[in-house]
mmCIF file of C-alpha atoms in Angstrom:
data_model
loop_
_atom_site.group_PDB
_atom_site.id
_atom_site.type_symbol
_atom_site.label_atom_id
_atom_site.label_comp_id
_atom_site.label_asym_id
_atom_site.label_seq_id
_atom_site.Cartn_x
_atom_site.Cartn_y
_atom_site.Cartn_z
ATOM 1 C CA MET A 1 179.417 189.725 58.751
ATOM 2 C CA LYS A 2 177.928 188.921 55.340
ATOM 3 C CA TYR A 3 178.118 191.253 52.370
ATOM 4 C CA ILE A 4 177.343 191.114 48.651
ATOM 5 C CA VAL A 5 179.865 192.488 46.170
ATOM 6 C CA CYS A 6 179.545 193.080 42.426
ATOM 7 C CA GLU A 7 182.916 191.674 41.334
ATOM 8 C CA GLN A 8 182.404 192.581 37.686
ATOM 9 C CA PRO A 9 179.446 193.073 35.359
ATOM 10 C CA GLU A 10 176.829 190.340 35.846
ATOM 11 C CA GLN A 11 178.703 188.744 38.748
ATOM 12 C CA PHE A 12 177.651 189.031 42.408
ATOM 13 C CA GLU A 13 179.291 187.169 45.296
ATOM 14 C CA LEU A 14 177.942 186.620 48.827
ATOM 15 C CA LEU A 15 180.987 186.738 51.104
ATOM 16 C CA GLU A 16 181.998 187.336 54.720
ATOM 17 C CA LYS A 17 184.405 189.804 56.317
ATOM 18 C CA PRO A 18 185.007 191.269 59.781
ATOM 19 C CA SER A 19 182.486 193.842 60.942
ATOM 20 C CA PRO A 20 183.741 197.446 60.769
ATOM 21 C CA LYS A 21 184.499 199.568 63.803
ATOM 22 C CA ALA A 22 183.340 203.167 64.074
ATOM 23 C CA THR A 23 186.055 205.799 64.364
ATOM 24 C CA GLU A 24 185.644 209.300 65.791
ATOM 25 C CA GLY A 25 182.985 211.244 63.917
ATOM 26 C CA GLU A 26 181.426 208.107 62.502
ATOM 27 C CA ALA A 27 178.435 205.968 63.398
ATOM 28 C CA LEU A 28 178.154 202.207 63.269
ATOM 29 C CA LEU A 29 174.880 201.210 61.606
ATOM 30 C CA ARG A 30 172.906 198.009 61.154
ATOM 31 C CA ILE A 31 171.388 198.011 57.676
ATOM 32 C CA THR A 32 167.697 197.032 57.599
ATOM 33 C CA ARG A 33 166.677 197.814 53.999
ATOM 34 C CA VAL A 34 168.411 198.443 50.681
ATOM 35 C CA GLY A 35 166.433 199.796 47.754
ATOM 36 C CA ILE A 36 167.476 198.719 44.268
ATOM 37 C CA CYS A 37 167.673 201.584 41.783
ATOM 38 C CA GLY A 38 168.666 202.201 38.186
ATOM 39 C CA THR A 39 172.254 202.890 39.238
ATOM 40 C CA ASP A 40 172.504 199.373 40.689
ATOM 41 C CA LEU A 41 170.889 197.810 37.629
ATOM 42 C CA HIS A 42 173.198 199.686 35.258
ATOM 43 C CA ALA A 43 176.261 198.845 37.372
ATOM 44 C CA TYR A 44 175.361 195.153 37.280
ATOM 45 C CA ALA A 45 174.830 195.348 33.502
ATOM 46 C CA GLY A 46 178.160 197.151 33.039
ATOM 47 C CA ASN A 47 176.871 200.447 31.651
ATOM 48 C CA GLN A 48 176.914 202.785 34.657
ATOM 49 C CA ALA A 49 178.903 206.019 34.401
ATOM 50 C CA PHE A 50 181.350 206.964 37.203
ATOM 51 C CA PHE A 51 181.717 203.307 38.256
ATOM 52 C CA SER A 52 184.518 200.805 38.944
ATOM 53 C CA TYR A 53 184.636 197.169 40.098
ATOM 54 C CA PRO A 54 184.602 195.394 42.484
ATOM 55 C CA ARG A 55 181.957 197.363 44.376
ATOM 56 C CA ILE A 56 179.473 196.784 47.186
ATOM 57 C CA LEU A 57 176.292 198.357 45.839
ATOM 58 C CA GLY A 58 173.515 200.062 47.761
ATOM 59 C CA HIS A 59 172.791 203.733 48.428
ATOM 60 C CA GLU A 60 169.027 203.693 49.128
ATOM 61 C CA LEU A 61 169.348 202.655 52.737
ATOM 62 C CA SER A 62 167.449 202.288 55.973
ATOM 63 C CA ALA A 63 169.455 201.662 59.119
ATOM 64 C CA GLU A 64 169.465 201.530 62.905
ATOM 65 C CA VAL A 65 172.271 203.062 64.935
ATOM 66 C CA MET A 66 174.461 200.622 66.821
ATOM 67 C CA GLU A 67 177.094 203.090 68.067
ATOM 68 C CA ILE A 68 177.438 206.869 67.736
ATOM 69 C CA GLY A 69 179.274 209.619 69.561
ATOM 70 C CA ASP A 70 178.205 213.199 70.195
ATOM 71 C CA ASN A 71 176.457 214.695 67.200
ATOM 72 C CA PRO A 72 174.467 217.883 66.526
ATOM 73 C CA GLN A 73 171.483 215.912 65.170
ATOM 74 C CA GLY A 74 170.816 214.407 68.605
ATOM 75 C CA ILE A 75 170.949 210.851 67.259
ATOM 76 C CA SER A 76 171.386 208.027 69.770
ATOM 77 C CA ALA A 77 172.055 204.291 69.640
ATOM 78 C CA GLY A 78 168.854 202.457 68.673
ATOM 79 C CA ASP A 79 167.495 205.300 66.528
ATOM 80 C CA ARG A 80 166.350 204.754 62.963
ATOM 81 C CA VAL A 81 168.204 207.018 60.520
ATOM 82 C CA ILE A 82 168.074 208.225 56.933
ATOM 83 C CA ILE A 83 171.461 208.103 55.216
ATOM 84 C CA MET A 84 172.255 210.818 52.700
ATOM 85 C CA PRO A 85 174.744 208.748 50.688
ATOM 86 C CA TYR A 86 176.781 211.596 49.190
ATOM 87 C CA LEU A 87 180.202 212.182 50.695
ATOM 88 C CA SER A 88 181.198 215.748 49.783
ATOM 89 C CA CYS A 89 184.528 217.417 50.467
ATOM 90 C CA GLY A 90 183.138 220.637 51.957
ATOM 91 C CA THR A 91 185.893 222.791 50.442
ATOM 92 C CA CYS A 92 185.484 222.828 46.628
ATOM 93 C CA VAL A 93 183.707 225.655 44.798
ATOM 94 C CA ALA A 94 180.401 223.746 44.673
ATOM 95 C CA CYS A 95 180.472 222.937 48.392
ATOM 96 C CA ARG A 96 181.397 226.530 49.272
ATOM 97 C CA HIS A 97 178.250 227.641 47.451
ATOM 98 C CA GLY A 98 175.992 225.105 49.159
ATOM 99 C CA LYS A 99 175.837 222.725 46.190
ATOM 100 C CA THR A 100 177.229 219.695 47.984
ATOM 101 C CA ASN A 101 175.179 217.465 45.673
ATOM 102 C CA CYS A 102 177.609 218.188 42.820
ATOM 103 C CA CYS A 103 180.825 218.432 44.836
ATOM 104 C CA SER A 104 183.811 218.198 42.490
ATOM 105 C CA ASN A 105 185.249 215.430 44.688
ATOM 106 C CA ILE A 106 181.971 213.671 45.497
ATOM 107 C CA ARG A 107 181.897 210.027 46.477
ATOM 108 C CA VAL A 108 178.541 208.279 46.485
ATOM 109 C CA LEU A 109 178.035 205.188 48.624
ATOM 110 C CA GLY A 110 177.598 202.165 46.396
ATOM 111 C CA VAL A 111 179.078 203.962 43.370
ATOM 112 C CA HIS A 112 182.476 205.551 44.100
ATOM 113 C CA THR A 113 182.891 203.803 47.449
ATOM 114 C CA ASP A 114 181.318 200.713 48.993
ATOM 115 C CA GLY A 115 177.654 200.969 49.879
ATOM 116 C CA GLY A 116 175.074 199.322 52.079
ATOM 117 C CA MET A 117 174.686 195.813 50.696
ATOM 118 C CA GLN A 118 176.231 194.531 53.915
ATOM 119 C CA GLU A 119 174.997 193.798 57.404
ATOM 120 C CA VAL A 120 176.910 196.598 59.171
ATOM 121 C CA ILE A 121 178.424 199.816 57.843
ATOM 122 C CA SER A 122 180.332 202.748 59.306
ATOM 123 C CA VAL A 123 179.538 206.221 57.921
ATOM 124 C CA PRO A 124 180.208 209.846 58.946
ATOM 125 C CA ASN A 125 177.724 211.257 61.455
ATOM 126 C CA ALA A 126 177.293 214.275 59.178
ATOM 127 C CA ILE A 127 175.331 212.333 56.526
ATOM 128 C CA LEU A 128 172.719 210.998 58.959
ATOM 129 C CA ILE A 129 169.215 212.426 59.364
ATOM 130 C CA PRO A 130 166.901 211.362 62.214
ATOM 131 C CA ALA A 131 164.105 209.311 60.669
ATOM 132 C CA GLY A 132 161.412 210.422 63.088
ATOM 133 C CA LYS A 133 158.180 208.491 62.560
ATOM 134 C CA LEU A 134 159.188 206.892 59.249
ATOM 135 C CA SER A 135 159.072 203.107 58.881
ATOM 136 C CA HIS A 136 162.073 201.200 57.544
ATOM 137 C CA ASP A 137 160.364 200.922 54.136
ATOM 138 C CA GLU A 138 159.751 204.674 54.042
ATOM 139 C CA ILE A 139 163.317 205.437 55.080
ATOM 140 C CA ALA A 140 164.650 203.298 52.221
ATOM 141 C CA ILE A 141 162.784 205.316 49.577
ATOM 142 C CA VAL A 142 163.719 208.784 50.841
ATOM 143 C CA GLU A 143 166.829 208.979 48.644
ATOM 144 C CA PRO A 144 165.182 208.193 45.276
ATOM 145 C CA LEU A 145 162.331 210.567 46.085
ATOM 146 C CA ALA A 146 164.863 213.252 47.034
ATOM 147 C CA ILE A 147 166.336 212.990 43.532
ATOM 148 C CA GLY A 148 162.959 214.072 42.159
ATOM 149 C CA ALA A 149 162.605 216.726 44.847
ATOM 150 C CA HIS A 150 165.924 218.245 43.831
ATOM 151 C CA ALA A 151 164.927 218.324 40.154
ATOM 152 C CA ILE A 152 161.720 220.138 41.081
ATOM 153 C CA ARG A 153 163.673 222.713 43.077
ATOM 154 C CA ARG A 154 166.132 223.143 40.201
ATOM 155 C CA ALA A 155 163.246 223.886 37.851
ATOM 156 C CA ASP A 156 161.593 226.182 40.410
ATOM 157 C CA LEU A 157 158.203 224.653 39.644
ATOM 158 C CA LYS A 158 155.145 226.681 40.535
ATOM 159 C CA SER A 159 151.562 225.620 41.180
ATOM 160 C CA GLY A 160 149.492 225.686 38.012
ATOM 161 C CA GLU A 161 152.259 224.689 35.606
ATOM 162 C CA THR A 162 151.791 221.842 33.148
ATOM 163 C CA ILE A 163 154.851 219.609 33.018
ATOM 164 C CA VAL A 164 155.999 216.485 31.203
ATOM 165 C CA VAL A 165 157.955 213.732 32.961
ATOM 166 C CA VAL A 166 159.495 211.209 30.575
ATOM 167 C CA GLY A 167 160.131 207.853 32.234
ATOM 168 C CA CYS A 168 157.909 205.995 34.691
ATOM 169 C CA GLY A 169 160.704 204.390 36.661
ATOM 170 C CA PRO A 170 161.150 205.021 40.396
ATOM 171 C CA ILE A 171 162.810 208.428 39.931
ATOM 172 C CA GLY A 172 160.212 209.610 37.454
ATOM 173 C CA ILE A 173 157.359 208.335 39.608
ATOM 174 C CA GLY A 174 158.679 210.150 42.661
ATOM 175 C CA LEU A 175 159.081 213.334 40.645
ATOM 176 C CA MET A 176 155.498 213.060 39.385
ATOM 177 C CA ALA A 177 154.089 212.544 42.879
ATOM 178 C CA LEU A 178 155.980 215.520 44.311
ATOM 179 C CA ALA A 179 155.020 217.728 41.359
ATOM 180 C CA LYS A 180 151.363 216.913 42.046
ATOM 181 C CA ILE A 181 151.875 218.040 45.640
ATOM 182 C CA VAL A 182 153.348 221.309 44.330
ATOM 183 C CA GLY A 183 150.147 221.795 42.341
ATOM 184 C CA CYS A 184 151.264 221.008 38.811
ATOM 185 C CA THR A 185 149.345 219.293 36.031
ATOM 186 C CA VAL A 186 151.497 216.248 35.254
ATOM 187 C CA ILE A 187 151.801 214.497 31.910
ATOM 188 C CA ALA A 188 153.600 211.157 32.218
ATOM 189 C CA MET A 189 155.365 209.478 29.292
ATOM 190 C CA ASP A 190 156.737 205.985 28.823
ATOM 191 C CA THR A 191 156.649 203.094 26.369
ATOM 192 C CA ASN A 192 155.380 200.615 28.958
ATOM 193 C CA PRO A 193 151.566 200.609 29.176
ATOM 194 C CA ASP A 194 151.592 198.905 32.584
ATOM 195 C CA ARG A 195 153.734 201.652 34.088
ATOM 196 C CA LEU A 196 151.570 204.320 32.493
ATOM 197 C CA ALA A 197 148.534 202.683 34.078
ATOM 198 C CA PHE A 198 150.353 202.574 37.432
ATOM 199 C CA VAL A 199 151.126 206.301 37.516
ATOM 200 C CA LYS A 200 147.573 207.141 36.464
ATOM 201 C CA GLU A 201 145.963 204.925 39.097
ATOM 202 C CA LYS A 202 148.431 205.057 42.015
ATOM 203 C CA ILE A 203 150.178 208.420 41.602
ATOM 204 C CA GLY A 204 147.283 210.399 40.193
ATOM 205 C CA VAL A 205 148.997 211.941 37.174
ATOM 206 C CA ASP A 206 146.620 213.908 34.983
ATOM 207 C CA HIS A 207 147.604 212.404 31.637
ATOM 208 C CA ALA A 208 149.575 209.308 30.580
ATOM 209 C CA ILE A 209 150.997 209.202 27.047
ATOM 210 C CA ASN A 210 152.721 206.324 25.287
ATOM 211 C CA VAL A 211 155.806 207.766 23.590
ATOM 212 C CA LEU A 212 155.123 205.499 20.607
ATOM 213 C CA ASP A 213 151.783 207.243 19.906
ATOM 214 C CA GLU A 214 152.550 210.733 18.512
ATOM 215 C CA PRO A 215 153.507 212.251 21.880
ATOM 216 C CA VAL A 216 154.175 215.807 20.662
ATOM 217 C CA GLU A 217 150.706 216.037 19.174
ATOM 218 C CA ALA A 218 149.216 214.630 22.376
ATOM 219 C CA VAL A 219 150.974 217.212 24.575
ATOM 220 C CA ALA A 220 149.953 219.996 22.210
ATOM 221 C CA LYS A 221 146.320 218.894 22.410
ATOM 222 C CA ILE A 222 146.364 218.773 26.225
ATOM 223 C CA THR A 223 147.932 222.242 26.466
ATOM 224 C CA ASP A 224 145.974 223.973 23.695
ATOM 225 C CA GLY A 225 149.149 224.212 21.648
ATOM 226 C CA ASP A 226 151.344 225.727 24.383
ATOM 227 C CA LEU A 227 153.288 222.529 25.228
ATOM 228 C CA ALA A 228 154.812 222.006 28.691
ATOM 229 C CA THR A 229 156.530 224.796 30.617
ATOM 230 C CA ALA A 230 158.953 222.252 32.086
ATOM 231 C CA VAL A 231 160.054 218.846 30.819
ATOM 232 C CA PHE A 232 161.981 216.328 32.927
ATOM 233 C CA ASP A 233 163.844 213.347 31.520
ATOM 234 C CA ALA A 234 164.027 210.465 33.993
ATOM 235 C CA THR A 235 165.134 207.794 31.522
ATOM 236 C CA GLY A 236 168.817 208.343 30.777
ATOM 237 C CA ASN A 237 168.022 207.025 27.293
ATOM 238 C CA LYS A 238 169.893 208.902 24.545
ATOM 239 C CA ARG A 239 166.951 209.035 22.136
ATOM 240 C CA ALA A 240 164.588 210.182 24.881
ATOM 241 C CA LEU A 241 167.048 212.782 26.165
ATOM 242 C CA GLU A 242 167.530 214.279 22.719
ATOM 243 C CA SER A 243 163.806 214.542 21.985
ATOM 244 C CA GLY A 244 162.651 216.028 25.303
ATOM 245 C CA THR A 245 162.659 219.641 24.115
ATOM 246 C CA ASP A 246 160.008 218.698 21.529
ATOM 247 C CA TYR A 247 157.446 218.665 24.373
ATOM 248 C CA MET A 248 158.633 221.982 25.854
ATOM 249 C CA SER A 249 156.967 225.346 25.380
ATOM 250 C CA HIS A 250 158.725 228.474 24.218
ATOM 251 C CA GLY A 251 160.495 229.951 27.226
ATOM 252 C CA GLY A 252 160.438 226.577 28.972
ATOM 253 C CA ARG A 253 162.920 224.556 31.007
ATOM 254 C CA TYR A 254 164.386 221.163 30.188
ATOM 255 C CA VAL A 255 165.787 219.237 33.147
ATOM 256 C CA LEU A 256 168.017 216.196 32.626
ATOM 257 C CA VAL A 257 167.621 213.913 35.623
ATOM 258 C CA GLY A 258 168.489 210.660 33.868
ATOM 259 C CA LEU A 259 172.156 210.055 33.053
ATOM 260 C CA SER A 260 173.523 208.766 29.745
ATOM 261 C CA LYS A 261 177.139 207.679 29.276
ATOM 262 C CA GLY A 262 177.489 209.141 25.783
ATOM 263 C CA ASP A 263 177.265 212.440 23.942
ATOM 264 C CA LEU A 264 173.944 214.187 23.304
ATOM 265 C CA THR A 265 173.057 216.180 20.192
ATOM 266 C CA PHE A 266 170.517 219.007 20.011
ATOM 267 C CA ALA A 267 169.522 221.078 16.984
ATOM 268 C CA HIS A 268 170.651 224.544 18.039
ATOM 269 C CA PRO A 269 168.062 226.494 16.010
ATOM 270 C CA LYS A 270 165.267 224.494 17.619
ATOM 271 C CA ILE A 271 166.390 225.007 21.225
ATOM 272 C CA HIS A 272 167.496 228.600 20.535
ATOM 273 C CA ALA A 273 164.094 229.564 19.127
ATOM 274 C CA LYS A 274 162.473 228.496 22.404
ATOM 275 C CA GLU A 275 165.153 230.259 24.500
ATOM 276 C CA THR A 276 165.521 226.899 26.179
ATOM 277 C CA THR A 277 166.802 226.713 29.726
ATOM 278 C CA LEU A 278 168.732 223.443 29.750
ATOM 279 C CA MET A 279 169.807 222.170 33.149
ATOM 280 C CA CYS A 280 171.041 218.984 34.749
ATOM 281 C CA SER A 281 169.914 217.769 38.164
ATOM 282 C CA ARG A 282 172.338 215.622 40.143
ATOM 283 C CA ASN A 283 171.766 213.901 43.481
ATOM 284 C CA ALA A 284 170.048 215.904 46.229
ATOM 285 C CA THR A 285 170.690 218.127 49.247
ATOM 286 C CA PHE A 286 169.654 218.020 52.900
ATOM 287 C CA ASP A 287 166.769 220.355 52.089
ATOM 288 C CA ASP A 288 165.475 217.878 49.505
ATOM 289 C CA PHE A 289 165.751 214.996 51.963
ATOM 290 C CA GLN A 290 163.885 216.997 54.599
ATOM 291 C CA TRP A 291 161.071 217.844 52.170
ATOM 292 C CA VAL A 292 160.670 214.171 51.299
ATOM 293 C CA LYS A 293 160.755 213.147 54.964
ATOM 294 C CA ASP A 294 157.992 215.635 55.755
ATOM 295 C CA THR A 295 155.975 214.431 52.756
ATOM 296 C CA LEU A 296 156.220 210.802 53.826
ATOM 297 C CA GLU A 297 155.347 211.630 57.431
ATOM 298 C CA GLY A 298 152.253 213.384 56.117
ATOM 299 C CA GLY A 299 151.136 210.201 54.357
ATOM 300 C CA LYS A 300 151.174 211.863 50.942
ATOM 301 C CA PHE A 301 153.064 209.128 49.057
ATOM 302 C CA PRO A 302 151.794 205.567 48.262
ATOM 303 C CA THR A 303 154.761 203.664 49.715
ATOM 304 C CA GLU A 304 153.054 200.262 49.683
ATOM 305 C CA ALA A 305 152.181 200.548 45.986
ATOM 306 C CA PHE A 306 155.649 201.905 45.116
ATOM 307 C CA ILE A 307 157.509 198.931 46.657
ATOM 308 C CA THR A 308 156.497 196.080 44.367
ATOM 309 C CA HIS A 309 159.150 193.433 45.133
ATOM 310 C CA ARG A 310 161.053 192.450 48.278
ATOM 311 C CA VAL A 311 163.467 189.638 49.115
ATOM 312 C CA PRO A 312 165.677 188.662 52.067
ATOM 313 C CA PHE A 313 169.324 189.726 51.839
ATOM 314 C CA THR A 314 170.561 186.177 51.242
ATOM 315 C CA GLU A 315 168.202 185.746 48.269
ATOM 316 C CA MET A 316 169.109 188.983 46.502
ATOM 317 C CA ILE A 317 171.573 187.462 44.034
ATOM 318 C CA ALA A 318 169.066 184.912 42.784
ATOM 319 C CA SER A 319 166.429 187.624 42.279
ATOM 320 C CA PHE A 320 168.488 190.410 40.738
ATOM 321 C CA ASP A 321 168.331 189.323 37.080
ATOM 322 C CA SER A 322 164.538 189.375 37.174
ATOM 323 C CA TRP A 323 164.550 193.048 38.215
ATOM 324 C CA LEU A 324 166.135 193.916 34.860
ATOM 325 C CA LYS A 325 163.000 192.707 33.068
ATOM 326 C CA PRO A 326 160.057 195.133 32.738
ATOM 327 C CA GLU A 327 157.644 192.224 32.279
ATOM 328 C CA THR A 328 158.095 191.302 35.955
ATOM 329 C CA GLY A 329 156.227 194.498 36.864
ATOM 330 C CA VAL A 330 158.987 195.752 39.153
ATOM 331 C CA ILE A 331 158.824 199.401 40.201
ATOM 332 C CA LYS A 332 160.917 199.366 43.369
ATOM 333 C CA ALA A 333 162.605 196.256 44.737
ATOM 334 C CA ILE A 334 163.719 196.170 48.361
ATOM 335 C CA VAL A 335 166.276 193.901 50.031
ATOM 336 C CA GLU A 336 165.507 193.395 53.698
ATOM 337 C CA TRP A 337 166.950 191.864 56.840
#
């Protein structure tokens, strides 16, 4: 079978190897879609945390079951499945408390272990979710949307809140869309005017602010001086991460969804005065995946607008560099078979 491996930063290779065989407790899957996310882009550029080379990328996956044994999900050969790409140990303190998303021994497909940028893959039955009525495109975007869903659950958002989401990439966009469903007033921030226009027109955010245009003053005006009760960073940019509390109200929550490799610095008096709740949001859980699946089945997310670029598997390498460039207008690129 064919597979694509990132040998080292800025170097992909299209190669062949024998197809895997499923062992007991595992399913053999035919990959049909791979979504390209920030993790893949950063890994290719050489600035992704928790990463080593060579690596087969790909954790936003849609697949069909080729072979599977008995399983409690009732999945059969031929079924379409969602893959939750987090391999947790089940025994560490986080897993024992139901926080498998931040397992101390976690391995993420396409990051710590080889992912889905290959024609066939074998994975544990336990990480599969029946896809129900979802199309292959919808299945492929469940994982990035679940990241936003988990951040919303971490923040315990309530209807009527006014929130700020910094970063109009795929994760930020998904978070905005789900927050609207919760009933929040959403203020989007970015430096890219095209992406700000996208989230206003396609996602229905209430306000779109360019970070270069006095954003704190803009949020204060929208909220009558209160600022936002919750702020989410979906950039992973150090400067953005360190300034996020500026948009947050007293008594508010600041949720770090984006990941930076370096240290962050906050002025303690500033965050102490607001009694800031500072939290990180990592990966997602089965509950988050199920919420996203239900949302997609209900037709509440603009999948066709969200997926802006698609290429066949064998043309991925030639296209990848262009997805690093904001001027191409890429929101979500999909590799398909």
